[in-house]
Coordinates of N, CA, C and O in Angstrom, one line a residue:
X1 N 0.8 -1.2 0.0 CA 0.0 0.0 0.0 C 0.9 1.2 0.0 O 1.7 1.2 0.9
X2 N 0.9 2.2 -0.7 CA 1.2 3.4 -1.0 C 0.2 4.6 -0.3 O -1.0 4.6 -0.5
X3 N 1.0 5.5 0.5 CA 0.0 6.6 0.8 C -0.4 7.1 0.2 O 0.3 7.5 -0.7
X4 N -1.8 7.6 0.3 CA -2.7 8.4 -0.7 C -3.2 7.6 -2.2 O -3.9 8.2 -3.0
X5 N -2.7 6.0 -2.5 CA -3.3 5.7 -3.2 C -4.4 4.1 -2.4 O -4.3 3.7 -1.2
X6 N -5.3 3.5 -3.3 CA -5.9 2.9 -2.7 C -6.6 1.4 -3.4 O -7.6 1.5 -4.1
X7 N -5.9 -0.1 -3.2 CA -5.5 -0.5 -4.1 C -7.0 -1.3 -4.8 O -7.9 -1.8 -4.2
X8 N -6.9 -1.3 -5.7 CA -8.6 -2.0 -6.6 C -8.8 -3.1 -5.8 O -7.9 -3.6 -5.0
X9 N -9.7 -3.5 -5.8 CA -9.7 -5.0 -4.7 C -10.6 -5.9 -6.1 O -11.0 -5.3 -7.1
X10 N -10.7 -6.8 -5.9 CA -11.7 -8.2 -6.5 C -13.0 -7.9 -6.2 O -13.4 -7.9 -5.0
X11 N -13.9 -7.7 -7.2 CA -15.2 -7.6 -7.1 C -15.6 -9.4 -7.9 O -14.9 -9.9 -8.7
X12 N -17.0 -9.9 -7.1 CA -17.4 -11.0 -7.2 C -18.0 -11.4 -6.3 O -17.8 -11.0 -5.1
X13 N -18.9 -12.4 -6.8 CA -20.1 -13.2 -6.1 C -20.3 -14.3 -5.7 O -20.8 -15.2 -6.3
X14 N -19.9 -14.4 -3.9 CA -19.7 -15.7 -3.7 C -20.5 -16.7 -3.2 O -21.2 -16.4 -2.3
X15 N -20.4 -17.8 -3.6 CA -22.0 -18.1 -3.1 C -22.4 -18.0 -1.1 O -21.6 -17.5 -0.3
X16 N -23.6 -18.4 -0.9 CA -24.1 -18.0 0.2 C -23.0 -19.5 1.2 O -22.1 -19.5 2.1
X17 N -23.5 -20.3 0.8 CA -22.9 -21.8 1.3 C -22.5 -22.8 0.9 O -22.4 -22.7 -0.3
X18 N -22.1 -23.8 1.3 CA -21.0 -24.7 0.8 C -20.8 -26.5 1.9 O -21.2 -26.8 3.0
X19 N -20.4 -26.9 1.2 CA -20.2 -28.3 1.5 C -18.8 -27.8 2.2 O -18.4 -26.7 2.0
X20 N -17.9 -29.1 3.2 CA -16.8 -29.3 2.9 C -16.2 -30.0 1.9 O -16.7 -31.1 1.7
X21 N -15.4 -29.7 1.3 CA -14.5 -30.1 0.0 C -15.0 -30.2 -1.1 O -14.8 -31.1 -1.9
X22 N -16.1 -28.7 -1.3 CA -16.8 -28.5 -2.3 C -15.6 -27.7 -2.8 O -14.8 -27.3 -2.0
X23 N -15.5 -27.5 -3.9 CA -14.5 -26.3 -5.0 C -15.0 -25.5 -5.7 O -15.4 -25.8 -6.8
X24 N -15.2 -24.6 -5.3 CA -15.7 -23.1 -5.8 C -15.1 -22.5 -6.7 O -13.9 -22.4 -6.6
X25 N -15.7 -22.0 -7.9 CA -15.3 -21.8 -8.8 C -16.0 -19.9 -9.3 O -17.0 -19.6 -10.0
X26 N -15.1 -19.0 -8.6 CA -16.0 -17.8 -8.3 C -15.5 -16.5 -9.5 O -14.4 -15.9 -9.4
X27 N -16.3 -16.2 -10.3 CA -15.9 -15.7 -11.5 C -15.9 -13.9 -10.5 O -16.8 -13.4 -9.8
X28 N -14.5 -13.4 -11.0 CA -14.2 -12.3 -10.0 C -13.2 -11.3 -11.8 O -12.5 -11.6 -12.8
X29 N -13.7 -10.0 -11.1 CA -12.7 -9.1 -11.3 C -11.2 -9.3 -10.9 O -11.2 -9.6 -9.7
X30 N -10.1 -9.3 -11.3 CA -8.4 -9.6 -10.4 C -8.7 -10.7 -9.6 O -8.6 -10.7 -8.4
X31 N -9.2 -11.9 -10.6 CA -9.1 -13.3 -9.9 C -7.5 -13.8 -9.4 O -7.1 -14.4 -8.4
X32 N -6.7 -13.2 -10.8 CA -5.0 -13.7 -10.3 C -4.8 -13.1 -9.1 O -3.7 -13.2 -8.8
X33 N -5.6 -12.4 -8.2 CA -4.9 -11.3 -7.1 C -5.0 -12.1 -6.0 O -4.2 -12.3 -5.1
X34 N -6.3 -12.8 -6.0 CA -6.8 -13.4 -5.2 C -5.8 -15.0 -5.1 O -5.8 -15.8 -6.0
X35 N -4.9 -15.1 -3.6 CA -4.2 -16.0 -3.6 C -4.7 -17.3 -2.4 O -4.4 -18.4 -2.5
X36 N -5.3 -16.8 -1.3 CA -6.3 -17.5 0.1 C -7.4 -16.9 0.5 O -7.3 -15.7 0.8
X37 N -8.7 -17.8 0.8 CA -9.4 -17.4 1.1 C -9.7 -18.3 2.2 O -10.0 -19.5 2.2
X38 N -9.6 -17.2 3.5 CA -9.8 -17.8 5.3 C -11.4 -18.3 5.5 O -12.2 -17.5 5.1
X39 N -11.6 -19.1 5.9 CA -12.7 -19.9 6.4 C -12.5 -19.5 7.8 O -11.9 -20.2 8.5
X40 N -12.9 -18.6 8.2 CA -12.2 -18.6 9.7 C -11.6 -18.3 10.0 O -11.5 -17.1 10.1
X41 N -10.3 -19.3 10.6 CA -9.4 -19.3 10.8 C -8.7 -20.1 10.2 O -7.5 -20.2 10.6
X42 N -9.1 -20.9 9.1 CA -8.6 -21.8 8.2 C -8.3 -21.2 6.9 O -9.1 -20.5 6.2
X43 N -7.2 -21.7 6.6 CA -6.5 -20.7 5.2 C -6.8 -21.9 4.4 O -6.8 -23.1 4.7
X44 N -6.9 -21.3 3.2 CA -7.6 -22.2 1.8 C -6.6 -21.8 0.8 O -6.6 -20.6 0.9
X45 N -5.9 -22.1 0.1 CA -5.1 -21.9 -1.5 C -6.4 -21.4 -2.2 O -7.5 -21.8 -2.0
X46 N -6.0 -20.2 -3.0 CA -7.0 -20.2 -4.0 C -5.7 -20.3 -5.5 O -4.5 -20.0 -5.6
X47 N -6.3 -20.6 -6.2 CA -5.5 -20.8 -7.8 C -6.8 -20.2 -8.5 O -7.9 -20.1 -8.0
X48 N -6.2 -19.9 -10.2 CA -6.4 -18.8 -10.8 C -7.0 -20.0 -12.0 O -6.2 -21.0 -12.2
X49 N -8.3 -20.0 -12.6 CA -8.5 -20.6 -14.0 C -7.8 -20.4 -15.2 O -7.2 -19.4 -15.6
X50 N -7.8 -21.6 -15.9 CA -6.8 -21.3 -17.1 C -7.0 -19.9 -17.9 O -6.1 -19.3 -18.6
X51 N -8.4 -19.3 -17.9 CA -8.5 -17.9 -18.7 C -8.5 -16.9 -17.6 O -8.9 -15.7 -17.8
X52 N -8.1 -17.3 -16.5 CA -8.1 -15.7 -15.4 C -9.2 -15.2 -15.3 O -9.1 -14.1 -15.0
X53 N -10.5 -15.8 -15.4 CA -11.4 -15.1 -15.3 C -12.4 -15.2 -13.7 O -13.2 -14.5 -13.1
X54 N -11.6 -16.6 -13.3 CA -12.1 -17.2 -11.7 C -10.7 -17.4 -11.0 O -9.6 -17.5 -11.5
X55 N -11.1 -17.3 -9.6 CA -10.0 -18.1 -8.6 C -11.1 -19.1 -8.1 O -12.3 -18.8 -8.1
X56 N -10.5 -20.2 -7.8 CA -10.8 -21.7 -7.6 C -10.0 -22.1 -6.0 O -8.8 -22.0 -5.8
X57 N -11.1 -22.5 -4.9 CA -11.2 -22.7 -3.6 C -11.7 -23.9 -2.9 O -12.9 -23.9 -2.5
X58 N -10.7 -24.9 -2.8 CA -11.6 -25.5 -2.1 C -11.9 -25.4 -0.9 O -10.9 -25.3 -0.1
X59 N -13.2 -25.4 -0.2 CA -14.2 -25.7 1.1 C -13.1 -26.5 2.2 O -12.9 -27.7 1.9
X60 N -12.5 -26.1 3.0 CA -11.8 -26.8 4.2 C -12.9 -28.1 4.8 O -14.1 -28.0 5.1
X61 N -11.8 -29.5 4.9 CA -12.8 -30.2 5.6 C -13.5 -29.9 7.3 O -14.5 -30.5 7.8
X62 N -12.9 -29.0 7.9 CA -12.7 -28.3 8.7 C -13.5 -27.2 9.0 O -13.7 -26.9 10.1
X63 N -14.0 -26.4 7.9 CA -14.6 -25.2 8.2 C -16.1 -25.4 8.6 O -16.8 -26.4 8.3
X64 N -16.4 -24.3 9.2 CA -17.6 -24.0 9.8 C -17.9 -22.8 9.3 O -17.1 -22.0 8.7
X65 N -19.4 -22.6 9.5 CA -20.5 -21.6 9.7 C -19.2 -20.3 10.5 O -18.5 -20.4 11.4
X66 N -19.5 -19.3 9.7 CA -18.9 -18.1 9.8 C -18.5 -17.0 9.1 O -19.4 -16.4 8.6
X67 N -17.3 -16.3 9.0 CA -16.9 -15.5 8.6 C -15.9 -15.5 7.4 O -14.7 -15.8 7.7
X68 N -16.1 -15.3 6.3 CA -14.7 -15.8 5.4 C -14.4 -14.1 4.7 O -15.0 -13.0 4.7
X69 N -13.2 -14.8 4.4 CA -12.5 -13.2 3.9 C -11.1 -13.7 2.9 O -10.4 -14.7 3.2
X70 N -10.9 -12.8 1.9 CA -10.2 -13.0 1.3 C -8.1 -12.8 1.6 O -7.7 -12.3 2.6
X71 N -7.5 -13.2 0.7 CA -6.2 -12.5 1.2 C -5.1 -12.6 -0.5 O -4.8 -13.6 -1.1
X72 N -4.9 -11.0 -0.8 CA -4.5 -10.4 -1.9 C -3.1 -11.1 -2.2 O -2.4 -11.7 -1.3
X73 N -2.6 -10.9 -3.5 CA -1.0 -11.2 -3.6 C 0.3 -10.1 -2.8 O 1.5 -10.2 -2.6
X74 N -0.6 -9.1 -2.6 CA 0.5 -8.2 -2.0 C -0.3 -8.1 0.0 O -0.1 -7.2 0.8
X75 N -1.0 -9.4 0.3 CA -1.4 -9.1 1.8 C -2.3 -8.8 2.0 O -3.0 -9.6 2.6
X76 N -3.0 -7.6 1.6 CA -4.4 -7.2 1.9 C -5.1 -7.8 2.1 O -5.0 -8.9 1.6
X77 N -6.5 -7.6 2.9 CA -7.6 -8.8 3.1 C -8.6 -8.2 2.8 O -8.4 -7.0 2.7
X78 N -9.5 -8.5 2.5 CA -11.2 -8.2 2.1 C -12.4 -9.1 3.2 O -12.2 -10.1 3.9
X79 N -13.5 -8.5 3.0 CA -14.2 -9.2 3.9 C -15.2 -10.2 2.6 O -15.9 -9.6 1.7
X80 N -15.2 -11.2 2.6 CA -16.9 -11.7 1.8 C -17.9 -11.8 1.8 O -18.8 -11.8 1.0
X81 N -17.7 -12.2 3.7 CA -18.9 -13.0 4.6 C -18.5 -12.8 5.6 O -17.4 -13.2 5.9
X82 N -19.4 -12.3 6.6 CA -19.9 -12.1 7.7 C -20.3 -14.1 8.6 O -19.8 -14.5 9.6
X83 N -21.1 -14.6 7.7 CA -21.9 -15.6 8.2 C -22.0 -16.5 6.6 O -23.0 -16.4 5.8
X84 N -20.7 -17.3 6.2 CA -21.3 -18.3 5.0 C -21.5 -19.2 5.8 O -20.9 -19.4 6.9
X85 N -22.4 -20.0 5.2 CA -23.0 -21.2 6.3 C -22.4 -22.4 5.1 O -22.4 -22.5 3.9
X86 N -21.6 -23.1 6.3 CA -21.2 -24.9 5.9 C -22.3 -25.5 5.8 O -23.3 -24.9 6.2
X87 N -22.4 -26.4 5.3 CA -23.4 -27.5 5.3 C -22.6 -28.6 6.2 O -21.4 -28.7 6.4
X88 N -23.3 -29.0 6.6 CA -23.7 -30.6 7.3 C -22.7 -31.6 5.8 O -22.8 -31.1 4.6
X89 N -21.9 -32.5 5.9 CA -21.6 -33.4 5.1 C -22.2 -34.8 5.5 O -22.5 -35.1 6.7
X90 N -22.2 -35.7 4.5 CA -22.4 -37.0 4.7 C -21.1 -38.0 4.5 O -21.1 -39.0 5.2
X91 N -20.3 -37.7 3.6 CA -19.7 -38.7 3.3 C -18.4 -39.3 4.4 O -18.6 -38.7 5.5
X92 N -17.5 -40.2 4.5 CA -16.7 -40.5 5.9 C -15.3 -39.7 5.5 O -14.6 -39.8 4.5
X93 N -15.1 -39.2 6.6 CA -14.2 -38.4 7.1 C -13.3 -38.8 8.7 O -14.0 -38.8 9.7
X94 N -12.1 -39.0 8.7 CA -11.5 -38.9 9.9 C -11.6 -37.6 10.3 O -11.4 -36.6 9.7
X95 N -12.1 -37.6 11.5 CA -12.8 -36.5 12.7 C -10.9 -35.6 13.3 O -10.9 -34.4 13.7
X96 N -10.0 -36.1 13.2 CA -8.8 -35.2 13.0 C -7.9 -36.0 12.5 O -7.3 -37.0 13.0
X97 N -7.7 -35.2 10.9 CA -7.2 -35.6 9.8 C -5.6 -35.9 10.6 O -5.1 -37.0 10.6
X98 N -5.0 -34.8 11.1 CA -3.8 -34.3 11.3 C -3.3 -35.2 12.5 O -2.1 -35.1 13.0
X99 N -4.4 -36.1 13.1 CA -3.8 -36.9 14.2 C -3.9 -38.4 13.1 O -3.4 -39.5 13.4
X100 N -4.2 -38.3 12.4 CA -4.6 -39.8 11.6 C -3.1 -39.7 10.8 O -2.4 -40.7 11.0
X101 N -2.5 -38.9 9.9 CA -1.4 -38.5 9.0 C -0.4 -38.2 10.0 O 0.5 -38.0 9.3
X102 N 0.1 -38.1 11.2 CA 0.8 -38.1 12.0 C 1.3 -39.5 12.4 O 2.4 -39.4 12.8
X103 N 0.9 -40.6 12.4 CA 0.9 -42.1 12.5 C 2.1 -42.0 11.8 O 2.3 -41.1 11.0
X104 N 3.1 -43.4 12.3 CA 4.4 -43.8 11.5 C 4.1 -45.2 11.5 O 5.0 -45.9 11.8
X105 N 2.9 -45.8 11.1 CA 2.6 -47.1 11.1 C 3.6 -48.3 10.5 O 3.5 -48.3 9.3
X106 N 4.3 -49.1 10.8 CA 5.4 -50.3 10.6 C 4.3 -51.1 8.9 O 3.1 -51.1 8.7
X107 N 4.9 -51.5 8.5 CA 5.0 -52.0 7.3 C 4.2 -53.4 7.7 O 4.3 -54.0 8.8
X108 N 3.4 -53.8 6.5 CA 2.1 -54.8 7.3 C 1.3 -54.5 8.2 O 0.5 -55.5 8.5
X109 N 1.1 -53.3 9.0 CA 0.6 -53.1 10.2 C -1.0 -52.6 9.7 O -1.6 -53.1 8.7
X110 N -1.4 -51.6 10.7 CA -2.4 -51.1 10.8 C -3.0 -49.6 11.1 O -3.7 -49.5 12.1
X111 N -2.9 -48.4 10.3 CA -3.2 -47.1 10.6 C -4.8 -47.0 11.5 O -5.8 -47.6 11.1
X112 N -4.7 -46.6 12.2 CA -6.5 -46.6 13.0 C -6.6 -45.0 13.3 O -5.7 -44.4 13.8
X113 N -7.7 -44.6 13.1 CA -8.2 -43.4 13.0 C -10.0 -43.1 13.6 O -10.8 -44.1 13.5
X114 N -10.6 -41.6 14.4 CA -11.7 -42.0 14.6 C -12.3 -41.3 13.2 O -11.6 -40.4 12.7
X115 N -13.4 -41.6 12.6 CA -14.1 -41.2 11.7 C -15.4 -41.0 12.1 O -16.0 -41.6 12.9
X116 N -16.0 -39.6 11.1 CA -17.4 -39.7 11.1 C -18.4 -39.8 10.0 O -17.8 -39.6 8.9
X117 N -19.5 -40.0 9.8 CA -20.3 -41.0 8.8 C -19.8 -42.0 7.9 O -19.8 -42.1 6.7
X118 N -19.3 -43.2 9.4 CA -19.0 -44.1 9.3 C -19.7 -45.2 8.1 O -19.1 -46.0 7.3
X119 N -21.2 -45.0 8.5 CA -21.8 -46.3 7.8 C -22.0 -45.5 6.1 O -22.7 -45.9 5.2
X120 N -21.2 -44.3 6.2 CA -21.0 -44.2 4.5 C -20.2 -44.5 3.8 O -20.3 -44.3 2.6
X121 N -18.7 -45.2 4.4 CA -18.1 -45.6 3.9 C -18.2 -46.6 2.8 O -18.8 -47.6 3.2
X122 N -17.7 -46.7 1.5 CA -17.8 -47.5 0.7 C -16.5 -48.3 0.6 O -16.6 -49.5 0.4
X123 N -15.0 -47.7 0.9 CA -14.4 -48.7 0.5 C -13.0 -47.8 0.4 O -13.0 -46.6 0.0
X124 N -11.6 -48.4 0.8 CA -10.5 -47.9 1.4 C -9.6 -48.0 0.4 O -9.6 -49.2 0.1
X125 N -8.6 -47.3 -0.3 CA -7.8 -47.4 -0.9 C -6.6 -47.0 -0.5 O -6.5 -46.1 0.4
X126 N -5.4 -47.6 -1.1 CA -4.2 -47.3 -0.7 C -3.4 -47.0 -2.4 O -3.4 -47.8 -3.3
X127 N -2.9 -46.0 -2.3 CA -2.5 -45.7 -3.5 C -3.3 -46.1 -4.5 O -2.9 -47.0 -5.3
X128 N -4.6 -45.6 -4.6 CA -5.7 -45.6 -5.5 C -5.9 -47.3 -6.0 O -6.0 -47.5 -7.2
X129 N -5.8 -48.3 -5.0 CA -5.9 -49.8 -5.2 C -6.9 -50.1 -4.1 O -6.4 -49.9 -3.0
X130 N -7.9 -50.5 -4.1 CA -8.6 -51.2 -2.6 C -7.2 -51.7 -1.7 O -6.1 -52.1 -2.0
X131 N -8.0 -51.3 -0.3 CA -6.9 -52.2 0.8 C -8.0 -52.6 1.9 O -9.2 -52.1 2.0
X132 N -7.4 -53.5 2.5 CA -8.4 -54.1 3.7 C -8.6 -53.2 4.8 O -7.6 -52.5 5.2
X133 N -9.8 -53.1 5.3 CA -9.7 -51.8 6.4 C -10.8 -52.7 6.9 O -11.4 -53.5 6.3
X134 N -11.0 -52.2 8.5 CA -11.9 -52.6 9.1 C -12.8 -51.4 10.1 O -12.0 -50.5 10.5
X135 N -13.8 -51.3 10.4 CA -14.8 -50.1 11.2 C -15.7 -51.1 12.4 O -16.3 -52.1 12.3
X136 N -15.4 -50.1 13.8 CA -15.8 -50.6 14.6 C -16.2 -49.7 15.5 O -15.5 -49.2 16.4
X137 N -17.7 -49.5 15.3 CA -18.1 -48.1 16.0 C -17.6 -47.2 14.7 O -17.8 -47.4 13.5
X138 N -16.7 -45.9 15.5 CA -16.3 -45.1 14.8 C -14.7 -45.0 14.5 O -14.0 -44.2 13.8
X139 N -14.5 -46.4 15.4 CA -13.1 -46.5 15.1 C -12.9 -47.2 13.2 O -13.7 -48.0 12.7
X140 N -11.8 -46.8 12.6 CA -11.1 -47.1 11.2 C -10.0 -47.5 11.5 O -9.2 -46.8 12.1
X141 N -9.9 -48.7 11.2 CA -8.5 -49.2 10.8 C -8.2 -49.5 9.4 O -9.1 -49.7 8.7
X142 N -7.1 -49.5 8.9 CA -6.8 -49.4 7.5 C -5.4 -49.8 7.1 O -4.5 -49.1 7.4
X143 N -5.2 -51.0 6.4 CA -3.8 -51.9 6.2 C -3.1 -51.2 5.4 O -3.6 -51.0 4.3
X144 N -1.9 -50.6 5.6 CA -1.2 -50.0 5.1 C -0.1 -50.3 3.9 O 0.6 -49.5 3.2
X145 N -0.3 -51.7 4.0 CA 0.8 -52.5 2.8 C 2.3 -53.2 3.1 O 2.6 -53.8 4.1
X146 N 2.9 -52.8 2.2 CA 4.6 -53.5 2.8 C 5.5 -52.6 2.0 O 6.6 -52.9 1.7
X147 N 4.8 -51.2 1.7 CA 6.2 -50.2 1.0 C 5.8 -49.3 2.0 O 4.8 -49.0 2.6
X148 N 7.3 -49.1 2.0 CA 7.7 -48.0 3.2 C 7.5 -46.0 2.2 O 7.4 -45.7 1.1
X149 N 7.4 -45.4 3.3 CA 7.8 -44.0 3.1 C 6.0 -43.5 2.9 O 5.1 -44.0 3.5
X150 N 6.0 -42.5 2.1 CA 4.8 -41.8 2.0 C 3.5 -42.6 1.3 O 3.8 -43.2 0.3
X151 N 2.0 -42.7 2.0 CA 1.5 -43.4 1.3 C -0.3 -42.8 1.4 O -0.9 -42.3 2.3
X152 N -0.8 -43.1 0.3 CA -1.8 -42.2 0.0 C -3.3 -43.3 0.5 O -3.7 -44.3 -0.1
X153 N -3.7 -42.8 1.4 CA -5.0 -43.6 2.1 C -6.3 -42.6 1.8 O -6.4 -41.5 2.3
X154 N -7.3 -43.2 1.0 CA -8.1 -42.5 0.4 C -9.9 -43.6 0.4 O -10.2 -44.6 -0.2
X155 N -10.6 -42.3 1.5 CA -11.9 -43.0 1.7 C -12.6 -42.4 0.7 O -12.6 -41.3 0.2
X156 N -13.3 -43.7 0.8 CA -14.6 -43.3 -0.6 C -15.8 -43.6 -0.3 O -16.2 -44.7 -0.1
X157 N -16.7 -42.2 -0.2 CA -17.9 -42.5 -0.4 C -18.6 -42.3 -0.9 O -19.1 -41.2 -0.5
X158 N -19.4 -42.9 -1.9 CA -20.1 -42.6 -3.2 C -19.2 -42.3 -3.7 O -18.1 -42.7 -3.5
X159 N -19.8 -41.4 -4.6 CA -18.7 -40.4 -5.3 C -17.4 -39.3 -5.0 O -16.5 -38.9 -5.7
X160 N -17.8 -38.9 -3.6 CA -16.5 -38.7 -2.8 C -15.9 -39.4 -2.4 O -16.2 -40.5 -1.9
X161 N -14.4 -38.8 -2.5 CA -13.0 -39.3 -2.5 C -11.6 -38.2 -1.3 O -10.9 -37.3 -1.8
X162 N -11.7 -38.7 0.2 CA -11.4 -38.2 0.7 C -9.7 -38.4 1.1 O -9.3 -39.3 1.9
X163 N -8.6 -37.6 0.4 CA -7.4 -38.1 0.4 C -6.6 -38.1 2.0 O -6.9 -37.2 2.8
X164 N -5.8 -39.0 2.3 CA -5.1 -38.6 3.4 C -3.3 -39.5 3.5 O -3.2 -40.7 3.3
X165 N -2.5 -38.8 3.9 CA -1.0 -39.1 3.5 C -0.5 -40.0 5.2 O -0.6 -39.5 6.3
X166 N -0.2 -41.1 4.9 CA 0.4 -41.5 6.5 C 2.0 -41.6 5.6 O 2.3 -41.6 4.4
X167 N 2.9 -41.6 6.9 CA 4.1 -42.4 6.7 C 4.4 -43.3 7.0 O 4.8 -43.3 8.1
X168 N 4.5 -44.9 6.1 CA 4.8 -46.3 6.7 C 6.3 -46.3 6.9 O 7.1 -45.6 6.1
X169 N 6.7 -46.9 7.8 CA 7.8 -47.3 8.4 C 8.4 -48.7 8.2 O 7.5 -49.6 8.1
X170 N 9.8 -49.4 8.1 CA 10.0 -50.3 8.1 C 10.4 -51.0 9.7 O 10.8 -50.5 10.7
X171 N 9.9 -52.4 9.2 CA 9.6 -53.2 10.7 C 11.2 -53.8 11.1 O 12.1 -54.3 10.4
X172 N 11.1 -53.4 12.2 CA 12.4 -54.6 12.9 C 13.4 -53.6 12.9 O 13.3 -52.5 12.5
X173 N 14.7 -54.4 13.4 CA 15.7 -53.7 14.4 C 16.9 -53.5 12.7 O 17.0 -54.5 11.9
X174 N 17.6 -52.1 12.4 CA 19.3 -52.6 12.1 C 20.1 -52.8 12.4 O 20.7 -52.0 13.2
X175 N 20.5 -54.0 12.1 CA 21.7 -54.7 12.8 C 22.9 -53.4 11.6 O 22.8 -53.0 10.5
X176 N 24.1 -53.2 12.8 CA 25.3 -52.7 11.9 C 26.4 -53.4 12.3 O 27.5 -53.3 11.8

């Protein structure tokens, strides 16, 4: 910001409400300007459509009912919403993503996670392959395979597809 001048902001129409991990597709004046938009207190990436004419947001699985606001490439923030209202989801979700991706589960083992809308689950993948998983209550467990390092565990229900990254570990002691 420069004194005495005052910088154009993004004009556009956002909708009233939203799912989590809905992707918004919000046709705006200086879409490229627009780089996060806060859910709260939850920061969202926004990216730019191939003709610059929208920025594209996805819905935090996280966010709630409240206040969102934008955030410029040079910092500035904007207000959008006062009160956008989340919707209610259905599909299954681990209830804290960041305690489930925090796991260093051993190789053949078992990631276990709590989830909610459990009895929507359709079916567990591991690197986009079915894997064996089991639900009990609202506990998830989920077989993680026999390759080590980063690995992509992804619930599916219906047509949603909910990604999440654990780190497998290799089993047993090195002998040197």
């Amino acid at each position: 910001t420069v004194e005495g001048f005052v910088t154009t902001k993004p004009v556009f129409t956002f909708p009233a409400d939203a799912t989590p991990l809905d992707v918004l597709e919000i046709e705006s004046t200086l879409a490229n300007r627009v780089t996060k938009v806060l859910f709260g207190e939850l920061e969202a990436e926004a990216s730019v459509s191939n003709d610059g004419k929208k920025f594209i947001v996805t819905v935090p699985l996280d966010a709630e009912t409240g206040p969102v606001s934008y955030v410029m490439d040079n910092g500035e923030t904007g207000a959008i919403s006062d009160n956008f209202t989340v919707k209610g989801y259905t599909f299954c979700a681990f209830k804290d993503a960041a305690a489930f991706q925090a796991q260093n589960p051993t190789i053949g083992s078992l990631a276990a996670g709590v989830v909610v809308n459990a009895a929507n689950l359709d079916n567990v993948q591991l690197n986009g392959k079915e894997t064996k998983f089991l639900i009990t209550g609202e506990m998830l467990y989920v077989y993680v395979g026999t390759v080590t390092g980063n690995q992509t565990v992804t619930l599916v229900s219906g047509e949603t597809k909910v990604d999440y990254t654990v780190n497998v570990v290799a089993n047993g002691i090195v002998e040197t």
